[in-house]
């Protein structure tokens, strides 16, 4: 679970423990160079202190992951904090955090940014579920067709009804031959 600023006291305590603590038992780093990024991910983790376990039952580990490097030609340096129930080593924890972000970036980000899901104000009983299903159908249809940039696909297909129908596997009905 990501720990953010909304839990001010818990966030500060976890941040301070992982930033200034002298004994951080689990550390690892991994560098990624791809798609206009050169980022080094550095994990620092330790067993969850008693007060964390009290606040988040089942917690086993507190984690800080710093990502720093170049993204799209601009310097970046961010640190995120997590509480986890996993009892594993540093490399596995870093892999888990990175996998979580790949899901966020490939699924939730697309829904929030490209499809503007958070900005939609439809509040009918089952309307929200229907629209979410249609969004999922659209993303999956594009991905099955080998399209990964949902934003570009929306721009290309927004006014191309025949292209949309082809994407969904619909073909024009065969022209009827006159009988006679």
Tab-separated table of C-alpha atoms in Angstrom:
chain	number	residue	atom	x	y	z
A	1	UNK	CA	0.000	0.000	0.000
A	2	UNK	CA	1.353	3.409	-0.927
A	3	UNK	CA	1.672	5.815	1.992
A	4	UNK	CA	0.952	9.388	0.981
A	5	UNK	CA	0.755	12.808	2.558
A	6	UNK	CA	-2.900	12.400	3.542
A	7	UNK	CA	-1.693	10.319	6.501
A	8	UNK	CA	0.674	13.074	7.581
A	9	UNK	CA	1.997	11.642	10.822
A	10	UNK	CA	2.439	8.086	9.535
A	11	UNK	CA	4.003	9.364	6.312
A	12	UNK	CA	6.507	11.567	8.176
A	13	UNK	CA	7.450	8.799	10.596
A	14	UNK	CA	8.019	6.256	7.816
A	15	UNK	CA	9.913	8.798	5.695
A	16	UNK	CA	12.142	9.793	8.602
A	17	UNK	CA	12.812	6.187	9.650
A	18	UNK	CA	13.871	5.208	6.105
A	19	UNK	CA	15.738	8.453	5.366
A	20	UNK	CA	17.656	9.012	8.590
A	21	UNK	CA	17.721	5.516	10.089
A	22	UNK	CA	21.186	4.099	10.579
A	23	UNK	CA	20.235	0.462	10.217
A	24	UNK	CA	18.421	-0.170	6.947
A	25	UNK	CA	18.762	-3.945	6.419
A	26	UNK	CA	17.426	-4.238	2.863
A	27	UNK	CA	18.838	-2.182	-0.002
A	28	UNK	CA	19.010	-2.704	-3.736
A	29	UNK	CA	19.118	-0.706	-6.968
A	30	UNK	CA	18.155	-1.308	-10.556
A	31	UNK	CA	18.754	0.833	-13.620
A	32	UNK	CA	16.279	0.998	-16.528
A	33	UNK	CA	17.177	2.524	-19.873
A	34	UNK	CA	14.272	2.461	-22.333
A	35	UNK	CA	11.626	4.609	-24.041
A	36	UNK	CA	13.373	7.923	-23.443
A	37	UNK	CA	14.120	7.103	-19.814
A	38	UNK	CA	17.308	6.445	-17.916
A	39	UNK	CA	16.095	5.840	-14.373
A	40	UNK	CA	17.769	4.246	-11.379
A	41	UNK	CA	15.373	2.719	-8.857
A	42	UNK	CA	16.766	2.456	-5.324
A	43	UNK	CA	14.917	0.550	-2.610
A	44	UNK	CA	15.475	0.884	1.136
A	45	UNK	CA	13.339	-1.304	3.386
A	46	UNK	CA	13.142	-2.604	6.914
A	47	UNK	CA	10.797	-4.574	9.147
A	48	UNK	CA	7.730	-2.546	10.065
A	49	UNK	CA	8.012	-0.960	13.527
A	50	UNK	CA	5.358	-1.846	16.093
A	51	UNK	CA	3.449	1.444	15.636
A	52	UNK	CA	3.115	0.703	11.881
A	53	UNK	CA	1.764	-2.784	12.598
A	54	UNK	CA	-0.761	-1.232	15.004
A	55	UNK	CA	-1.881	1.319	12.400
A	56	UNK	CA	-1.846	-1.131	9.455
A	57	UNK	CA	-2.531	-4.669	10.769
A	58	UNK	CA	-0.685	-7.341	8.824
A	59	UNK	CA	2.183	-5.034	7.839
A	60	UNK	CA	5.602	-6.620	7.696
A	61	UNK	CA	7.801	-4.115	5.884
A	62	UNK	CA	8.160	-0.380	5.315
A	63	UNK	CA	9.685	0.606	2.001
A	64	UNK	CA	11.123	3.706	0.330
A	65	UNK	CA	11.694	3.618	-3.437
A	66	UNK	CA	13.594	6.488	-5.015
A	67	UNK	CA	13.537	6.937	-8.781
A	68	UNK	CA	16.067	9.372	-10.144
A	69	UNK	CA	17.471	10.010	-13.602
A	70	UNK	CA	16.216	11.398	-16.903
A	71	UNK	CA	12.664	11.039	-18.231
A	72	UNK	CA	11.807	12.584	-21.611
A	73	UNK	CA	14.960	14.707	-21.466
A	74	UNK	CA	14.114	16.169	-18.058
A	75	UNK	CA	15.696	15.312	-14.718
A	76	UNK	CA	13.451	13.462	-12.289
A	77	UNK	CA	13.878	12.569	-8.637
A	78	UNK	CA	10.957	11.113	-6.672
A	79	UNK	CA	10.697	9.019	-3.544
A	80	UNK	CA	7.611	6.976	-2.733
A	81	UNK	CA	6.856	5.151	0.500
A	82	UNK	CA	5.005	1.878	1.018
A	83	UNK	CA	3.800	-0.435	3.738
A	84	UNK	CA	3.724	-4.084	2.695
A	85	UNK	CA	2.621	-7.390	4.149
A	86	UNK	CA	5.278	-9.173	2.073
A	87	UNK	CA	8.078	-10.918	3.907
A	88	UNK	CA	10.763	-11.178	1.257
A	89	UNK	CA	14.128	-9.772	0.173
A	90	UNK	CA	15.041	-6.389	-1.281
A	91	UNK	CA	15.163	-7.450	-4.945
A	92	UNK	CA	11.740	-9.092	-4.750
A	93	UNK	CA	10.289	-6.005	-3.033
A	94	UNK	CA	11.688	-3.711	-5.735
A	95	UNK	CA	10.333	-6.002	-8.456
A	96	UNK	CA	6.928	-5.956	-6.747
A	97	UNK	CA	6.871	-2.137	-6.574
A	98	UNK	CA	7.945	-1.862	-10.239
A	99	UNK	CA	5.261	-4.378	-11.275
A	100	UNK	CA	2.684	-2.325	-9.400
A	101	UNK	CA	3.716	0.773	-11.347
A	102	UNK	CA	3.604	-1.048	-14.663
A	103	UNK	CA	-0.025	-1.927	-13.917
A	104	UNK	CA	-0.683	1.672	-12.898
A	105	UNK	CA	0.936	3.024	-16.057
A	106	UNK	CA	-0.563	0.554	-18.515
A	107	UNK	CA	-4.071	0.400	-17.118
A	108	UNK	CA	-5.083	3.000	-14.525
A	109	UNK	CA	-3.186	5.904	-16.095
A	110	UNK	CA	-4.778	5.181	-19.468
A	111	UNK	CA	-8.233	5.135	-17.909
A	112	UNK	CA	-7.625	8.338	-15.931
A	113	UNK	CA	-5.758	10.416	-18.504
A	114	UNK	CA	-6.510	9.147	-22.017
A	115	UNK	CA	-10.138	8.200	-21.343
A	116	UNK	CA	-10.736	10.894	-18.678
A	117	UNK	CA	-12.463	8.450	-16.360
A	118	UNK	CA	-11.910	10.516	-13.198
A	119	UNK	CA	-13.396	13.620	-14.809
A	120	UNK	CA	-16.634	11.919	-15.821
A	121	UNK	CA	-19.575	12.756	-13.590
A	122	UNK	CA	-22.065	10.089	-14.604
A	123	UNK	CA	-23.700	8.880	-11.387
A	124	UNK	CA	-26.627	6.644	-12.344
A	125	UNK	CA	-26.955	3.311	-10.552
A	126	UNK	CA	-25.448	1.039	-13.176
A	127	UNK	CA	-24.185	3.714	-15.586
A	128	UNK	CA	-20.752	3.849	-13.964
A	129	UNK	CA	-20.292	0.084	-14.362
A	130	UNK	CA	-21.507	0.165	-17.980
A	131	UNK	CA	-19.091	2.977	-18.894
A	132	UNK	CA	-16.217	1.218	-17.111
A	133	UNK	CA	-16.983	-1.951	-19.097
A	134	UNK	CA	-17.037	0.007	-22.370
A	135	UNK	CA	-13.700	1.631	-21.508
A	136	UNK	CA	-12.203	-1.779	-20.736
A	137	UNK	CA	-13.568	-3.146	-24.009
A	138	UNK	CA	-12.003	-0.250	-25.928
A	139	UNK	CA	-8.576	-0.613	-24.254
A	140	UNK	CA	-8.538	-4.391	-24.711
A	141	UNK	CA	-9.641	-4.198	-28.368
A	142	UNK	CA	-6.851	-1.718	-29.121
A	143	UNK	CA	-4.235	-3.758	-27.253
A	144	UNK	CA	-5.309	-7.002	-28.962
A	145	UNK	CA	-4.808	-5.215	-32.279
A	146	UNK	CA	-1.231	-4.373	-31.230
A	147	UNK	CA	-1.884	-0.707	-30.416
A	148	UNK	CA	-0.245	0.446	-27.182
A	149	UNK	CA	-0.646	4.220	-27.417
A	150	UNK	CA	-4.298	4.614	-26.509
A	151	UNK	CA	-4.096	8.415	-26.932
A	152	UNK	CA	-2.821	8.085	-30.514
A	153	UNK	CA	-5.405	5.401	-31.298
A	154	UNK	CA	-8.241	7.593	-30.034
A	155	UNK	CA	-7.026	10.465	-32.200
A	156	UNK	CA	-6.699	8.206	-35.262
A	157	UNK	CA	-10.010	6.367	-34.842
A	158	UNK	CA	-12.215	9.092	-33.356
A	159	UNK	CA	-13.892	9.892	-36.692
A	160	UNK	CA	-13.199	6.634	-38.537
A	161	UNK	CA	-16.319	4.486	-38.077
A	162	UNK	CA	-15.167	1.863	-40.611
A	163	UNK	CA	-11.790	1.625	-38.855
A	164	UNK	CA	-13.547	1.139	-35.509
A	165	UNK	CA	-15.771	-1.579	-36.943
A	166	UNK	CA	-12.749	-3.339	-38.524
A	167	UNK	CA	-10.984	-3.186	-35.140
A	168	UNK	CA	-13.966	-4.951	-33.561
A	169	UNK	CA	-13.972	-7.605	-36.301
A	170	UNK	CA	-17.113	-6.472	-38.073
A	171	UNK	CA	-17.094	-6.729	-41.851
A	172	UNK	CA	-19.434	-5.046	-44.298
A	173	UNK	CA	-22.321	-7.282	-45.165
A	174	UNK	CA	-21.782	-8.971	-48.492
A	175	UNK	CA	-23.721	-7.269	-51.233
A	176	UNK	CA	-26.788	-9.238	-52.135
A	177	UNK	CA	-26.722	-10.796	-55.583
A	178	UNK	CA	-29.929	-10.311	-57.539
A	179	UNK	CA	-31.790	-13.564	-57.845
A	180	UNK	CA	-33.266	-14.512	-61.079
